[in-house]
PDB file of C-alpha atoms in Angstrom:
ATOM      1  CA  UNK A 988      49.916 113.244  59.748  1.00  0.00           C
ATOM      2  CA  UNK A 989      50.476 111.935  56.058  1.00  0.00           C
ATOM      3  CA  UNK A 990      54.523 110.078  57.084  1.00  0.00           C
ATOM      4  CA  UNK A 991      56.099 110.036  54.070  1.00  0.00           C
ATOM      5  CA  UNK A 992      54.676 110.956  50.924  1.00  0.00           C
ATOM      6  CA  UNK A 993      56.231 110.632  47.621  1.00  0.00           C
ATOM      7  CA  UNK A 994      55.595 111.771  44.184  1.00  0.00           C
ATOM      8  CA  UNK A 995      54.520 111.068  41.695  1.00  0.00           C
ATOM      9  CA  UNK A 996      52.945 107.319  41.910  1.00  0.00           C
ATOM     10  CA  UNK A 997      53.496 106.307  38.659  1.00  0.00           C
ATOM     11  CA  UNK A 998      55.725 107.409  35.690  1.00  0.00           C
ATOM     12  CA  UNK A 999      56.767 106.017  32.109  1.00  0.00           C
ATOM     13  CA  UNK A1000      59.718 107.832  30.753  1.00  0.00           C
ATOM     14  CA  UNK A1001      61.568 107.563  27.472  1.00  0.00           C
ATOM     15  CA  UNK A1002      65.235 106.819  27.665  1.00  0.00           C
ATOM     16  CA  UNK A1003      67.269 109.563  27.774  1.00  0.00           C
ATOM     17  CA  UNK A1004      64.794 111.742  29.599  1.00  0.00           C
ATOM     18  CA  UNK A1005      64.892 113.320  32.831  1.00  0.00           C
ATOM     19  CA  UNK A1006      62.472 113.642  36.140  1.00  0.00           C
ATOM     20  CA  UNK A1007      62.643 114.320  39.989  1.00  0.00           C
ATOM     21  CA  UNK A1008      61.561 112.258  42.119  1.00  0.00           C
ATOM     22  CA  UNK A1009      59.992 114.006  45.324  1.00  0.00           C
ATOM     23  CA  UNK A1010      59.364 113.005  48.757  1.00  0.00           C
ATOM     24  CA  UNK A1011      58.619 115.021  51.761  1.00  0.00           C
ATOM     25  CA  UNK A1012      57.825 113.770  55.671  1.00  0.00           C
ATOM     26  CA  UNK A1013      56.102 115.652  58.064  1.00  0.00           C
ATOM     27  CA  UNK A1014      57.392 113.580  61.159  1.00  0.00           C
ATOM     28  CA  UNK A1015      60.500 116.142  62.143  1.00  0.00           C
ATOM     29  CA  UNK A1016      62.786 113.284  61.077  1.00  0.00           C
ATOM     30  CA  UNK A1017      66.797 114.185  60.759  1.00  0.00           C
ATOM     31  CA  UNK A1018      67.342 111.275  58.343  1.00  0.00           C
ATOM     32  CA  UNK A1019      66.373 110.819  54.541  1.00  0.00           C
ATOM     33  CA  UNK A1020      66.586 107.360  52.221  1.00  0.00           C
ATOM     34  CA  UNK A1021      66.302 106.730  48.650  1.00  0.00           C
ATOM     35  CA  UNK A1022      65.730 102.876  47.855  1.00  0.00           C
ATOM     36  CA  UNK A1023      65.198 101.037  44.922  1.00  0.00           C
ATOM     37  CA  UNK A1024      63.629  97.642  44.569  1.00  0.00           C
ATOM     38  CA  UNK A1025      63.693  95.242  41.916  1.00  0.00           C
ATOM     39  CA  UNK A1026      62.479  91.400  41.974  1.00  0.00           C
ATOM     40  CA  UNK A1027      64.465  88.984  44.158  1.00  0.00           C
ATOM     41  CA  UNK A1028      67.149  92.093  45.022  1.00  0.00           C
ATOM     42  CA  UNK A1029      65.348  93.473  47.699  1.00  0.00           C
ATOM     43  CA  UNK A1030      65.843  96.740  48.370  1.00  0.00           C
ATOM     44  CA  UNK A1031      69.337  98.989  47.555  1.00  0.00           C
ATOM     45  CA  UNK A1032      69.983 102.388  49.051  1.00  0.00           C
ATOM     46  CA  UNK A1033      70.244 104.789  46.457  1.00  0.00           C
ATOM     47  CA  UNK A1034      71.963 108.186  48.424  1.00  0.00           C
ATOM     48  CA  UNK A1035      70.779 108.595  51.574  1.00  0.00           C
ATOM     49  CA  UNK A1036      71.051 112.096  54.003  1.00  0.00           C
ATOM     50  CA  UNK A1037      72.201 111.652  57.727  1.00  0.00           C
ATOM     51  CA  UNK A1038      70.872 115.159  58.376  1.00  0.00           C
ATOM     52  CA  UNK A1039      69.787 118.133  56.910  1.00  0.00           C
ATOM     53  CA  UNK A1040      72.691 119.671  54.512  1.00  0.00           C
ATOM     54  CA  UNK A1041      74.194 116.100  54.166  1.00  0.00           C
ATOM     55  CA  UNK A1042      73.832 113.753  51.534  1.00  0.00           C
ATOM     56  CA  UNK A1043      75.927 109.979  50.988  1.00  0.00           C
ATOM     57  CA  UNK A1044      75.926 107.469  48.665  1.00  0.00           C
ATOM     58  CA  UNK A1045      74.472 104.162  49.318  1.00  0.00           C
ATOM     59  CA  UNK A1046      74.967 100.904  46.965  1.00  0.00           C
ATOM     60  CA  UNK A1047      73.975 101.781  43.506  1.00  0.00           C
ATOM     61  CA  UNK A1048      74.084 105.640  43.388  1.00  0.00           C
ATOM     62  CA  UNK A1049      75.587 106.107  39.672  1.00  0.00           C
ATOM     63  CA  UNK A1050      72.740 107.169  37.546  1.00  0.00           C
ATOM     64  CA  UNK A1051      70.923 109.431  40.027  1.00  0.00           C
ATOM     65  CA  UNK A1052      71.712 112.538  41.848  1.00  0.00           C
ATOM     66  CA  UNK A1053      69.387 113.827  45.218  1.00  0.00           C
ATOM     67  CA  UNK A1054      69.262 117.057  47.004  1.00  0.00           C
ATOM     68  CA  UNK A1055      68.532 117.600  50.700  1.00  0.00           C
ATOM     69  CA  UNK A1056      66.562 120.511  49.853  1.00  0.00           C
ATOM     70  CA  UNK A1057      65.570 121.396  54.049  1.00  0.00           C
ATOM     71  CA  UNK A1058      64.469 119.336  56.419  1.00  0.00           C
ATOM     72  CA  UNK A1059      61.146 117.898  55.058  1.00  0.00           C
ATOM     73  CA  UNK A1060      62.238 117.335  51.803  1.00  0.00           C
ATOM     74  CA  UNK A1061      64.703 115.288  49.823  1.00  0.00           C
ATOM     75  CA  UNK A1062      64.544 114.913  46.327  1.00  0.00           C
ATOM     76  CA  UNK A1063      66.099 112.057  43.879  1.00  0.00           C
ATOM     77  CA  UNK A1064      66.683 113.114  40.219  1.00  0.00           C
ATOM     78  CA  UNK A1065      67.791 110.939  37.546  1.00  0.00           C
ATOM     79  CA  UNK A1066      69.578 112.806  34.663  1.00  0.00           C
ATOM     80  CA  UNK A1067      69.049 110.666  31.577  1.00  0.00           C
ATOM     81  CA  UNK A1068      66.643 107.514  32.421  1.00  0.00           C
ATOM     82  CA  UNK A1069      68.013 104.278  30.906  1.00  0.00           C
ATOM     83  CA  UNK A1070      65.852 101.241  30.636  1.00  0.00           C
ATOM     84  CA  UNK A1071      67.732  99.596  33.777  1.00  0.00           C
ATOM     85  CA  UNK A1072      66.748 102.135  35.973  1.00  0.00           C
ATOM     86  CA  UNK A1073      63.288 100.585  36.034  1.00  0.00           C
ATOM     87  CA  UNK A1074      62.187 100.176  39.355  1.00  0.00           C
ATOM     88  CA  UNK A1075      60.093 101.224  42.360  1.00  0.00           C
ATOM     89  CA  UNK A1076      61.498 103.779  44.260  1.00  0.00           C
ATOM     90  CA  UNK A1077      61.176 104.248  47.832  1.00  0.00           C
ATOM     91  CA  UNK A1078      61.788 106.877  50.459  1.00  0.00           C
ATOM     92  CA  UNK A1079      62.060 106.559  53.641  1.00  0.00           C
ATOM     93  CA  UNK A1080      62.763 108.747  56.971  1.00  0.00           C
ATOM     94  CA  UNK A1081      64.072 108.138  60.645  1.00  0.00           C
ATOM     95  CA  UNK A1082      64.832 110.312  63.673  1.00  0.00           C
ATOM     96  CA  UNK A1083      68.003 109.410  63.570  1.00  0.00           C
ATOM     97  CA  UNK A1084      70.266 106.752  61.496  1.00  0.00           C
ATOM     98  CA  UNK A1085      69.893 104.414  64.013  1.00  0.00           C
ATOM     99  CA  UNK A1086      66.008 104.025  64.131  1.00  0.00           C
ATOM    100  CA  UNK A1087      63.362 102.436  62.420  1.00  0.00           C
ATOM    101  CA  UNK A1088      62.713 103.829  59.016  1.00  0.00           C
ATOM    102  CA  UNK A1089      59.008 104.692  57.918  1.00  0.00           C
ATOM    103  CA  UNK A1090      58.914 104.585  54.483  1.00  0.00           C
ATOM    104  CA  UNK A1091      56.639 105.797  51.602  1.00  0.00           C
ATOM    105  CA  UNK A1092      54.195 103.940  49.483  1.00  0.00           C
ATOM    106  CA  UNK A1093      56.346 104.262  46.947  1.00  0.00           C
ATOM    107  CA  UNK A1094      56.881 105.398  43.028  1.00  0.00           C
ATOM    108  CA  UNK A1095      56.689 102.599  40.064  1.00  0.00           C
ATOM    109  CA  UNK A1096      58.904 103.880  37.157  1.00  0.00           C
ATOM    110  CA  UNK A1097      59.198 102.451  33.701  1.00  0.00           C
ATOM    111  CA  UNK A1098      61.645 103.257  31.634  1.00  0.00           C
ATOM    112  CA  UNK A1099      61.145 102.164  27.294  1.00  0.00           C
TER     113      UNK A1099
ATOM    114  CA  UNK B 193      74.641  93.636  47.135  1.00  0.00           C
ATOM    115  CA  UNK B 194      73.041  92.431  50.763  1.00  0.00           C
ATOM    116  CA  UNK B 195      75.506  92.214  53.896  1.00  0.00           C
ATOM    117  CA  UNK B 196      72.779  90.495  55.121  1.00  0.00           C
ATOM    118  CA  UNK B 197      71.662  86.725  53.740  1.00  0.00           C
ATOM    119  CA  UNK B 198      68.147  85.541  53.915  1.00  0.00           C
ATOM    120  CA  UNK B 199      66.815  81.835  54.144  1.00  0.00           C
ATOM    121  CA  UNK B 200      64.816  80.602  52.821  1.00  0.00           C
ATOM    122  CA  UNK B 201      64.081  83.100  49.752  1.00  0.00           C
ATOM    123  CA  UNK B 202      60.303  81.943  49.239  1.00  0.00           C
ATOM    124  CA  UNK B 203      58.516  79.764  51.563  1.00  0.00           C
ATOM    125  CA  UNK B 204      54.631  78.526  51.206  1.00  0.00           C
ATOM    126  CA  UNK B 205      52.882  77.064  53.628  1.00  0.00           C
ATOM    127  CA  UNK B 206      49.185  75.884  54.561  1.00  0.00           C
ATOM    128  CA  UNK B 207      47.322  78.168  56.952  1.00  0.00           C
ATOM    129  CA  UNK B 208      48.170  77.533  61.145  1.00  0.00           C
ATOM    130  CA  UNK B 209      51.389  75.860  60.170  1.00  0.00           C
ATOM    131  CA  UNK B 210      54.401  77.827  61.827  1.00  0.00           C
ATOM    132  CA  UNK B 211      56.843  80.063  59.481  1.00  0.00           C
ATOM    133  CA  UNK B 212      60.619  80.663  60.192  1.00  0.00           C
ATOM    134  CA  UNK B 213      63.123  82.998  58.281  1.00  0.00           C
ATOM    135  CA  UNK B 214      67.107  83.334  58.907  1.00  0.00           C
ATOM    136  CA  UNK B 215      69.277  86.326  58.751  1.00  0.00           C
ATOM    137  CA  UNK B 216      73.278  85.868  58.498  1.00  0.00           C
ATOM    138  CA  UNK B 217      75.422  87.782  58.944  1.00  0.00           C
ATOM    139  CA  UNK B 218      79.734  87.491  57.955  1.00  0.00           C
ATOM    140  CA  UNK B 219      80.137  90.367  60.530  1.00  0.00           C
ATOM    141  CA  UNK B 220      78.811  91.243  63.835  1.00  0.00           C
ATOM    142  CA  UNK B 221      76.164  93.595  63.885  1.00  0.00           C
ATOM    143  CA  UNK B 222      75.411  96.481  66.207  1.00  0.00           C
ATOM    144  CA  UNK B 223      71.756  96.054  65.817  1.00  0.00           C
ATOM    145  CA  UNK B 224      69.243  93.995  63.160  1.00  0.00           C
ATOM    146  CA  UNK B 225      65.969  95.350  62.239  1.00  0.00           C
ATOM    147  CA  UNK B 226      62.837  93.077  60.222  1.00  0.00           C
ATOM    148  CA  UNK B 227      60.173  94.908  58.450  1.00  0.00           C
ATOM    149  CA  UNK B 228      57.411  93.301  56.163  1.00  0.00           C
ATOM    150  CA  UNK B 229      55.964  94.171  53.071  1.00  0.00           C
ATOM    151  CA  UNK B 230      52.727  93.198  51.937  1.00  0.00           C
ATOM    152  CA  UNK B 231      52.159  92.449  47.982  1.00  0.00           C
ATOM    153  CA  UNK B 232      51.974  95.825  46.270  1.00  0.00           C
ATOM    154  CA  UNK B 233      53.008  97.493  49.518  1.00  0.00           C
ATOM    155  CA  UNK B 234      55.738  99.213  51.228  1.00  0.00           C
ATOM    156  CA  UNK B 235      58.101  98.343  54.113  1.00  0.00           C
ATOM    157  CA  UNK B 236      56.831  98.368  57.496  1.00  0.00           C
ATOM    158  CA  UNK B 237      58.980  98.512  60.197  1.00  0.00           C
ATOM    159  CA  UNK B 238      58.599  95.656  62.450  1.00  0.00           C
ATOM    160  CA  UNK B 239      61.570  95.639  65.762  1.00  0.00           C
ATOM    161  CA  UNK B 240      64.819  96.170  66.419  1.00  0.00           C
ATOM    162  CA  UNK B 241      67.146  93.963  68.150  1.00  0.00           C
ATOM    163  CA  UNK B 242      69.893  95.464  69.432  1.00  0.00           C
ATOM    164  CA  UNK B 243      71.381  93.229  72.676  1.00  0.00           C
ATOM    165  CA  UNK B 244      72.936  89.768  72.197  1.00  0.00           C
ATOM    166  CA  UNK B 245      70.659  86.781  72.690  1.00  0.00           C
ATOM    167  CA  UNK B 246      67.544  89.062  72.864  1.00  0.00           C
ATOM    168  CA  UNK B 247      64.458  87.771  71.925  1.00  0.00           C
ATOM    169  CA  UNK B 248      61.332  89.635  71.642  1.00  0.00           C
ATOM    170  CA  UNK B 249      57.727  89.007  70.954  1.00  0.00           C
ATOM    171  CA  UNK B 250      54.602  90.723  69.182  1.00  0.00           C
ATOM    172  CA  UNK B 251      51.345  88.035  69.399  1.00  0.00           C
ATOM    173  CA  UNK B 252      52.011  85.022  67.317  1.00  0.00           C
ATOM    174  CA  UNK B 253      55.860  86.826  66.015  1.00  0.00           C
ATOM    175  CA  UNK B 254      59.228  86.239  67.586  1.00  0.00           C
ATOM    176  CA  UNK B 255      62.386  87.569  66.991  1.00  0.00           C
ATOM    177  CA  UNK B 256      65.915  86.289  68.067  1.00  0.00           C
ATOM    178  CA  UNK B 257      68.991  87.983  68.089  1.00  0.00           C
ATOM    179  CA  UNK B 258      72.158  85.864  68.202  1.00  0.00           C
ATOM    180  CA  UNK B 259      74.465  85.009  70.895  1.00  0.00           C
ATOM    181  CA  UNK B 260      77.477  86.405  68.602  1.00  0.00           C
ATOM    182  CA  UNK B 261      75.019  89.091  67.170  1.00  0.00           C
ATOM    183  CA  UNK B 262      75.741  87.282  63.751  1.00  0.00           C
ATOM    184  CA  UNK B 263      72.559  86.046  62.824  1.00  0.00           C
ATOM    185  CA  UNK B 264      68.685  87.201  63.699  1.00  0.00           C
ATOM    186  CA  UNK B 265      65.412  84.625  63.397  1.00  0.00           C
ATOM    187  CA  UNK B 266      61.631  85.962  62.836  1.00  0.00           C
ATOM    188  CA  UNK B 267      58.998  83.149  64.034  1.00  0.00           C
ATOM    189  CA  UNK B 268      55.457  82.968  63.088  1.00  0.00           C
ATOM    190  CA  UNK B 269      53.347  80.439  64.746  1.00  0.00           C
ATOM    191  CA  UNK B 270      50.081  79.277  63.841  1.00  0.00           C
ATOM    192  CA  UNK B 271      50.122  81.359  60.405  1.00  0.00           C
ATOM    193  CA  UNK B 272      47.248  83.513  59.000  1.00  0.00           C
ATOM    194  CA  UNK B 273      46.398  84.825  55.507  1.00  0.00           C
ATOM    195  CA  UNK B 274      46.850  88.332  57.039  1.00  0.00           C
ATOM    196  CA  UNK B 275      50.647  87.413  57.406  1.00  0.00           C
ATOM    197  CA  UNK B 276      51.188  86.837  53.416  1.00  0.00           C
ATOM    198  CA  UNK B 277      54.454  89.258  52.016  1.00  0.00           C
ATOM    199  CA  UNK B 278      58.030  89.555  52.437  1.00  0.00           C
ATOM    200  CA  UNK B 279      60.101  89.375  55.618  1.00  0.00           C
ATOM    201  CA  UNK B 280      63.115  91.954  55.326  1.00  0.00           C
ATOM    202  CA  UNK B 281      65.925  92.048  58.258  1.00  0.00           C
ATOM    203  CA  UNK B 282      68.227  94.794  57.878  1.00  0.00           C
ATOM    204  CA  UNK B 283      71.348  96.114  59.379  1.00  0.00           C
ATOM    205  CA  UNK B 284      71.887  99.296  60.289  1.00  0.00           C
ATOM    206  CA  UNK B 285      74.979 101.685  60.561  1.00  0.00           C
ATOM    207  CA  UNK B 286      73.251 105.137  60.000  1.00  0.00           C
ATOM    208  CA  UNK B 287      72.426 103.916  56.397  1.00  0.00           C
ATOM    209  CA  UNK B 288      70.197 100.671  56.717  1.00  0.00           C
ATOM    210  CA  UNK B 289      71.020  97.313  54.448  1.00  0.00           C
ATOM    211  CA  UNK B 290      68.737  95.074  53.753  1.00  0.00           C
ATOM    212  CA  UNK B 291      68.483  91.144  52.547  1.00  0.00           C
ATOM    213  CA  UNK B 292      66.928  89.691  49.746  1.00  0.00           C
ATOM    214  CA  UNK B 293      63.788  88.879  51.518  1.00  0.00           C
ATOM    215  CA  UNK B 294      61.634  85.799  52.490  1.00  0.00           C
ATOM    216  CA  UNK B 295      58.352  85.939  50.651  1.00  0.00           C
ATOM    217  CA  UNK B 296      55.500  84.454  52.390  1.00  0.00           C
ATOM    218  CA  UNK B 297      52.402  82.791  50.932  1.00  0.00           C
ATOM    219  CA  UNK B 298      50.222  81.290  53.255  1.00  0.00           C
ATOM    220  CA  UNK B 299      47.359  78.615  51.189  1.00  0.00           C
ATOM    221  CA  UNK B 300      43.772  78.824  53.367  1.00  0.00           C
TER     222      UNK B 300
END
């Protein structure tokens, strides 16, 4: 079993350009989690989806959009990158909300 | 930002010396989880602590939960290199919260 896997690893994007972010679990997990993590912030939920055909916004959602496309897979898009959106992302799944999350290894994301 | 505080934000300390971190809390929690996260790596879930006063233990780690469920310790005795990276607690109402962190360097 692979967990969570996310794609791609690495990106550089211009400002004002757009990508998806994918990540996929094989685990049967209800629950979905976008995170982003910057130095000495730790990490801030993004959207997040409680189940399948759900999705809610976490702490810092403006800038991004995510769709809960079935149960394996749950995408984050950002629209127009700005420079602050800079980060490394992480997903992350759980059986339920109330478990502990298994996350992936993560996707480092420059934006000049 | 955090609901959760972390102390101390960085801590180094020689190798077999003991590590503590502290999670606060304003509110009481339901349940407090602690992952780590190794340089260059991702979370790893750790516990969960759900009952007041609960304290659990995995080899040289141990985690408290508070009597008022306001506040949540992770104990490392005797350090190792292998225990370098960042403590995380979080709290968790269906969408998890984290703290800032305690990073971990541990000199040979």
């Amino acid at each position: 079993n692979a967990g969570v896997t996310q794609t791609p690893k690495f990106q550089v994007l211009k400002t004002g350009q757009s990508m998806t972010l994918q990540c996929a679990q094989d685990m049967n997990h209800n629950s979905m989690y976008w995170y982003r993590q910057d130095p000495g912030m730790g990490l801030r939920l993004i959207y997040y989806s409680a189940s399948e055909g759900t999705t809610d916004k976490g702490e810092v959602p403006n800038g991004y959009n995510v769709s809960r496309l079935n149960k394996r897979e749950f995408s984050l898009r950002l629209e127009s990158a700005a420079p602050s959106q800079t980060s490394v992302y992480f997903c992350a799944s759980s059986p339920t909300g109330g478990d502990g999350y298994t996350f992936g290894s993560g996707t480092r994301l420059t934006v000049v | 930002g955090q609901q959760v505080m972390q102390i101390p934000q960085y801590q180094h300390v020689q190798e077999g010396e003991d590590f503590t971190t502290y999670c606060n809390s304003s509110t009481t929690l339901s349940n407090i989880q602690w992952y780590k996260q190794r340089p260059g790596g991702h979370p790893v879930f750790l516990i969960q602590l759900v009952k007041s006063g609960e304290v659990k233990k995995q080899k040289r780690l141990t985690f408290q939960f508070g009597e008022a469920k306001k506040n949540s310790s992770l104990h490392i005795t005797a350090t190792q290199t292998t225990d370098v990276g960042t403590y995380f607690c979080a709290r968790n109402n269906n969408d998890m919260r984290f703290g800032a962190g305690t990073r971990l360097t541990v000199k040979p």
